[in-house]
PDB file of C-alpha atoms in Angstrom:
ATOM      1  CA  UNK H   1     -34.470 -51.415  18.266  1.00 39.00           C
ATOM      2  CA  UNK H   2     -35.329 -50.419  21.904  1.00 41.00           C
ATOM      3  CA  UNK H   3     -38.657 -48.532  22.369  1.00 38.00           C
ATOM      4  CA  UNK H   4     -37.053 -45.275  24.275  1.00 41.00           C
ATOM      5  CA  UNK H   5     -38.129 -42.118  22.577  1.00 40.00           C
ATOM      6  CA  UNK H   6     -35.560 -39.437  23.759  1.00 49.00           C
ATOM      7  CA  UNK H   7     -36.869 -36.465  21.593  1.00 53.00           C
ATOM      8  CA  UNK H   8     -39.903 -34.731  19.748  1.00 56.00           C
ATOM      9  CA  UNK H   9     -39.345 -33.831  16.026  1.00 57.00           C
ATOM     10  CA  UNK H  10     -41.423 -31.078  14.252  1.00 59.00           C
ATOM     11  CA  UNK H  11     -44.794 -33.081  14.305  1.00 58.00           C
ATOM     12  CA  UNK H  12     -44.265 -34.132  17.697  1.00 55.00           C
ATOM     13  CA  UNK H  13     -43.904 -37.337  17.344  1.00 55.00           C
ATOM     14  CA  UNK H  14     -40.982 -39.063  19.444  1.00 58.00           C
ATOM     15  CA  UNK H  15     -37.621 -39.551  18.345  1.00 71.00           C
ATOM     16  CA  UNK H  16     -34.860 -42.328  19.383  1.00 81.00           C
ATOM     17  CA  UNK H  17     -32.361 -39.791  18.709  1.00 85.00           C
ATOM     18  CA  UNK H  18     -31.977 -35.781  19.407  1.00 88.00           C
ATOM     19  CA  UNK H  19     -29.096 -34.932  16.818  1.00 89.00           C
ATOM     20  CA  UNK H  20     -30.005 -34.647  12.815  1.00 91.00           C
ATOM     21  CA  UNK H  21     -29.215 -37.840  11.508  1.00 92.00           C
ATOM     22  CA  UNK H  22     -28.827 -36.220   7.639  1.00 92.00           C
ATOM     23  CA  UNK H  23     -26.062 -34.448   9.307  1.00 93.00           C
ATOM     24  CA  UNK H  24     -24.345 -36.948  10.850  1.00 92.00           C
ATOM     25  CA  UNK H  25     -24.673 -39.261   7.536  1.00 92.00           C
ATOM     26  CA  UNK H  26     -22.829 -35.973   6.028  1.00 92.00           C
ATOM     27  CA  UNK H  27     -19.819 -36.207   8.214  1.00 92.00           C
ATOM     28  CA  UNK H  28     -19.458 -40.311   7.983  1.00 92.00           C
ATOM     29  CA  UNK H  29     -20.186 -40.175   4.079  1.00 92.00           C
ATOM     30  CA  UNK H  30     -16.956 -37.212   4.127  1.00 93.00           C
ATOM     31  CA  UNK H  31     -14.668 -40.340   4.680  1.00 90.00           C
ATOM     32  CA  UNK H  32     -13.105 -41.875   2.106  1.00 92.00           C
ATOM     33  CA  UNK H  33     -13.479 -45.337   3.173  1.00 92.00           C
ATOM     34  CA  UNK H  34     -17.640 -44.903   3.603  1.00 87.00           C
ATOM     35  CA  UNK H  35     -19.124 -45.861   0.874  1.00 87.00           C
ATOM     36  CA  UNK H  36     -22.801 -46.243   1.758  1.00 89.00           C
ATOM     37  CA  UNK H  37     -24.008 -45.938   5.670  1.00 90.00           C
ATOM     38  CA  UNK H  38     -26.579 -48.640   6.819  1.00 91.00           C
ATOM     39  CA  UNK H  39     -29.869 -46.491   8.755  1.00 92.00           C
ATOM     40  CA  UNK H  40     -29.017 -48.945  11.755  1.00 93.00           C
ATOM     41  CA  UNK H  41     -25.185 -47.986  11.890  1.00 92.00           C
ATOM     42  CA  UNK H  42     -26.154 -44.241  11.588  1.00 93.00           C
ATOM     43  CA  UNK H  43     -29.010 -44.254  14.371  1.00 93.00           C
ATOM     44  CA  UNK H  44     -26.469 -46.360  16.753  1.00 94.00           C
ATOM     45  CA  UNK H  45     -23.670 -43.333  15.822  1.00 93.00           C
ATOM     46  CA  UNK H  46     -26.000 -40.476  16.475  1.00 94.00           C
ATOM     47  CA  UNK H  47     -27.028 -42.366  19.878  1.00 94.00           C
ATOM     48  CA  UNK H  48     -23.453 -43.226  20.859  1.00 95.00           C
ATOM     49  CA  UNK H  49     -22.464 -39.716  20.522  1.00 94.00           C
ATOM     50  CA  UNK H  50     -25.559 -38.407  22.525  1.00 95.00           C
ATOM     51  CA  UNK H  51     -24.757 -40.099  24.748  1.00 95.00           C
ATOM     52  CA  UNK H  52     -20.572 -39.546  24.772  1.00 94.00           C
ATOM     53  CA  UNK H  53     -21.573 -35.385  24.781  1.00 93.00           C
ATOM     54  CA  UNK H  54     -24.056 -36.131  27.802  1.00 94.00           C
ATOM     55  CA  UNK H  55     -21.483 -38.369  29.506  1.00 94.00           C
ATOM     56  CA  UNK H  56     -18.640 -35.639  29.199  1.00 94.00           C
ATOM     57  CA  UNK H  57     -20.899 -32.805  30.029  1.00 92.00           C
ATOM     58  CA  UNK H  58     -22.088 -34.862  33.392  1.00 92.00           C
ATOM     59  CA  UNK H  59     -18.124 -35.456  33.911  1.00 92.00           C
ATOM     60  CA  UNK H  60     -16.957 -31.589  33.399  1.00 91.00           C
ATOM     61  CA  UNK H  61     -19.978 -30.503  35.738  1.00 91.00           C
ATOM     62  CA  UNK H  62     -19.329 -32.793  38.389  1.00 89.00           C
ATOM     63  CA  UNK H  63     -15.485 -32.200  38.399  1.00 86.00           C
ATOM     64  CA  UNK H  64     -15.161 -28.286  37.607  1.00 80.00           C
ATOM     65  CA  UNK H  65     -16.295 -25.287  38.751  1.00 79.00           C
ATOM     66  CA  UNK H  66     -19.931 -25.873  37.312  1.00 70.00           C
ATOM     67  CA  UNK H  67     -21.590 -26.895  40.691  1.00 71.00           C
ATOM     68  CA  UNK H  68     -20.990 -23.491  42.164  1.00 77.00           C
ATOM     69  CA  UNK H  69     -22.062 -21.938  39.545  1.00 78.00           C
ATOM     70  CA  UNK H  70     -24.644 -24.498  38.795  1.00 83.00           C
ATOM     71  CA  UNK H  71     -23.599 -24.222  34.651  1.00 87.00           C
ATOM     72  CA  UNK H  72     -21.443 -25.580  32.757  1.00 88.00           C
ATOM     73  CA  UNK H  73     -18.855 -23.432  30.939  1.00 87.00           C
ATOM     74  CA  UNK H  74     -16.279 -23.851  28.034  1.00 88.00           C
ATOM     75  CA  UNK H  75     -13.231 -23.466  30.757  1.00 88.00           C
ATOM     76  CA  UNK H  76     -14.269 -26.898  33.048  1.00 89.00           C
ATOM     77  CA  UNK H  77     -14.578 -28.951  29.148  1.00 91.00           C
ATOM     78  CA  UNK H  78     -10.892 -27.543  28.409  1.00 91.00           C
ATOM     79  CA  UNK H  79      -9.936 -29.059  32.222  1.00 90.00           C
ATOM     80  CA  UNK H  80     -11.782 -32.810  31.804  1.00 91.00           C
ATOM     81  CA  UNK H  81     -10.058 -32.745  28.312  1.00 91.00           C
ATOM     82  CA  UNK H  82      -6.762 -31.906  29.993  1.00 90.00           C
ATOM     83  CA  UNK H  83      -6.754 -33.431  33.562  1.00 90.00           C
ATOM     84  CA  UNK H  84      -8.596 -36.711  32.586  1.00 89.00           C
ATOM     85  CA  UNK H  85      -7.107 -39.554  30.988  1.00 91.00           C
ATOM     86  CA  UNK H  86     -10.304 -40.578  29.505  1.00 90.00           C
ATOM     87  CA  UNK H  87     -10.923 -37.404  27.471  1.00 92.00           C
ATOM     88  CA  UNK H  88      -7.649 -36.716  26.824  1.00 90.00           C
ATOM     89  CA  UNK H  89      -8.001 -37.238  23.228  1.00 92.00           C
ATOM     90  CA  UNK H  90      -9.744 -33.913  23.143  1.00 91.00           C
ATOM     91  CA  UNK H  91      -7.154 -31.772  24.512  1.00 89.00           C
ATOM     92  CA  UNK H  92      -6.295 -30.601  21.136  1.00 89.00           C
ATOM     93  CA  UNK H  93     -10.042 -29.708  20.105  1.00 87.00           C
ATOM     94  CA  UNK H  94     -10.366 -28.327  23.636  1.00 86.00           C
ATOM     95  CA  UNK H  95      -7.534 -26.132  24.228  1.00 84.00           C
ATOM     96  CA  UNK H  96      -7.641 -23.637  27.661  1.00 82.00           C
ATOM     97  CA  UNK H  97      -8.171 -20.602  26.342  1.00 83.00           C
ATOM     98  CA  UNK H  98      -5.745 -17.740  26.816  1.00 82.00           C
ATOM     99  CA  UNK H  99      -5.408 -14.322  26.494  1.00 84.00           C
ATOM    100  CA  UNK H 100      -3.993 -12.831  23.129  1.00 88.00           C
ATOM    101  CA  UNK H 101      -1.667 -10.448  24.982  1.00 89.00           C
ATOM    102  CA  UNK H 102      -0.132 -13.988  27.003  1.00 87.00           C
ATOM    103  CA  UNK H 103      -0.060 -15.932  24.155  1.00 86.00           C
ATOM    104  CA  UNK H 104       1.808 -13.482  22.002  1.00 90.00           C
ATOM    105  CA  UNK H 105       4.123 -13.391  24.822  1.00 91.00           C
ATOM    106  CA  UNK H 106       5.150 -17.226  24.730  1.00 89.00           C
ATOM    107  CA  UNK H 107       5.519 -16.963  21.113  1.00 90.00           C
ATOM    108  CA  UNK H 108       7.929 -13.747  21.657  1.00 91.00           C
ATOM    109  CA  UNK H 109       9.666 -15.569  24.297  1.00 90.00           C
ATOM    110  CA  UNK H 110       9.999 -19.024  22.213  1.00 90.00           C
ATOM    111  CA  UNK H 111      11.482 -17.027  19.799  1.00 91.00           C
ATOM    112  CA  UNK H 112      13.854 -15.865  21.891  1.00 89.00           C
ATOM    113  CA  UNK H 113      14.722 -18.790  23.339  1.00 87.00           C
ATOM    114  CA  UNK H 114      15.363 -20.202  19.850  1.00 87.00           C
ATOM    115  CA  UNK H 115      17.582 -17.550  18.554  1.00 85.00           C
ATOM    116  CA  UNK H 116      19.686 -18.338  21.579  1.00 84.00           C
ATOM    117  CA  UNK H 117      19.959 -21.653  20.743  1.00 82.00           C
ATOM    118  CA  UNK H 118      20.987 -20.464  17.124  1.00 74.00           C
ATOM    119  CA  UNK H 119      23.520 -18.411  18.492  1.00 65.00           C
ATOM    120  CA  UNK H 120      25.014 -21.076  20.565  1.00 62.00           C
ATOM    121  CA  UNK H 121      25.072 -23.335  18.097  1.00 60.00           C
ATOM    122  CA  UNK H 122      26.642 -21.354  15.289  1.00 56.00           C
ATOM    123  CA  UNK H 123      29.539 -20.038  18.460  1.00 55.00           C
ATOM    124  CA  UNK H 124      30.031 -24.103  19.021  1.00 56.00           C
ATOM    125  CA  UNK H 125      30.705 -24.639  14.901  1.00 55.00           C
ATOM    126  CA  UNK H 126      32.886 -21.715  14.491  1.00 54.00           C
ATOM    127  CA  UNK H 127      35.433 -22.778  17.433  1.00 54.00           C
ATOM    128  CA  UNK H 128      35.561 -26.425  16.436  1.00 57.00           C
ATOM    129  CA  UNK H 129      36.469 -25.231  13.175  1.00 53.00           C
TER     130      UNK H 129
END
């Protein structure tokens, strides 16, 4: 494998990787089609996904709010997950956050909406009967 240490572990010694490998080997092994995981295939995973997390943190900086602020916050992840077609996969583990008070709104208001349908629906059957 290449030679690039990217991390220290406890002894300080360098490490290819940063994340835990015994918990990444947890969360392939939890699928039912993984039978046994090759050291190889799991130190290629754990370095594919540093690198996908530093890639999408480099995109949500450059694109959102962070450079003003000069961090990066949970609000411009939710907007690269949304607005770009290359993380849009994650919209639905990144959702915008919203207030409770505006979210119970759009459920009250859905609801209404719905029971209006109901009712126009059940006025429709009863006069083509």
């Amino acid at each position: 494998m290449a030679d690039v240490a990217v991390g220290k572990d406890k002894c300080g010694e360098q490490r290819l990787v940063s994340l835990p490998l015994s918990r990444i080997r947890v969360i392939m092994k939890s699928s039912p089609e993984v039978s046994s995981i090759n050291q190889e295939a799991l130190v290629l995973t754990a370095k594919a996904t540093e690198l996908f997390v530093q890639y999408l943190a480099t995109y949500s900086y450059r694109h959102g709010s962070g450079k003003e602020r000069k961090a990066l916050t949970y609000s411009d992840l939710a907007n690269t997950a949304e607005e770009s077609e290359t993380f849009q996969f994650l919209a639905d583990i990144l959702p915008k956050k919203i207030l409770a008070s505006k979210y119970l709104k759009m459920l009250k208001e859905k609801r209404e909406d719905e029971e209006a349908n109901d009712g126009d629906k059940s006025d429709n059957d009863e006069a083509e009967s």
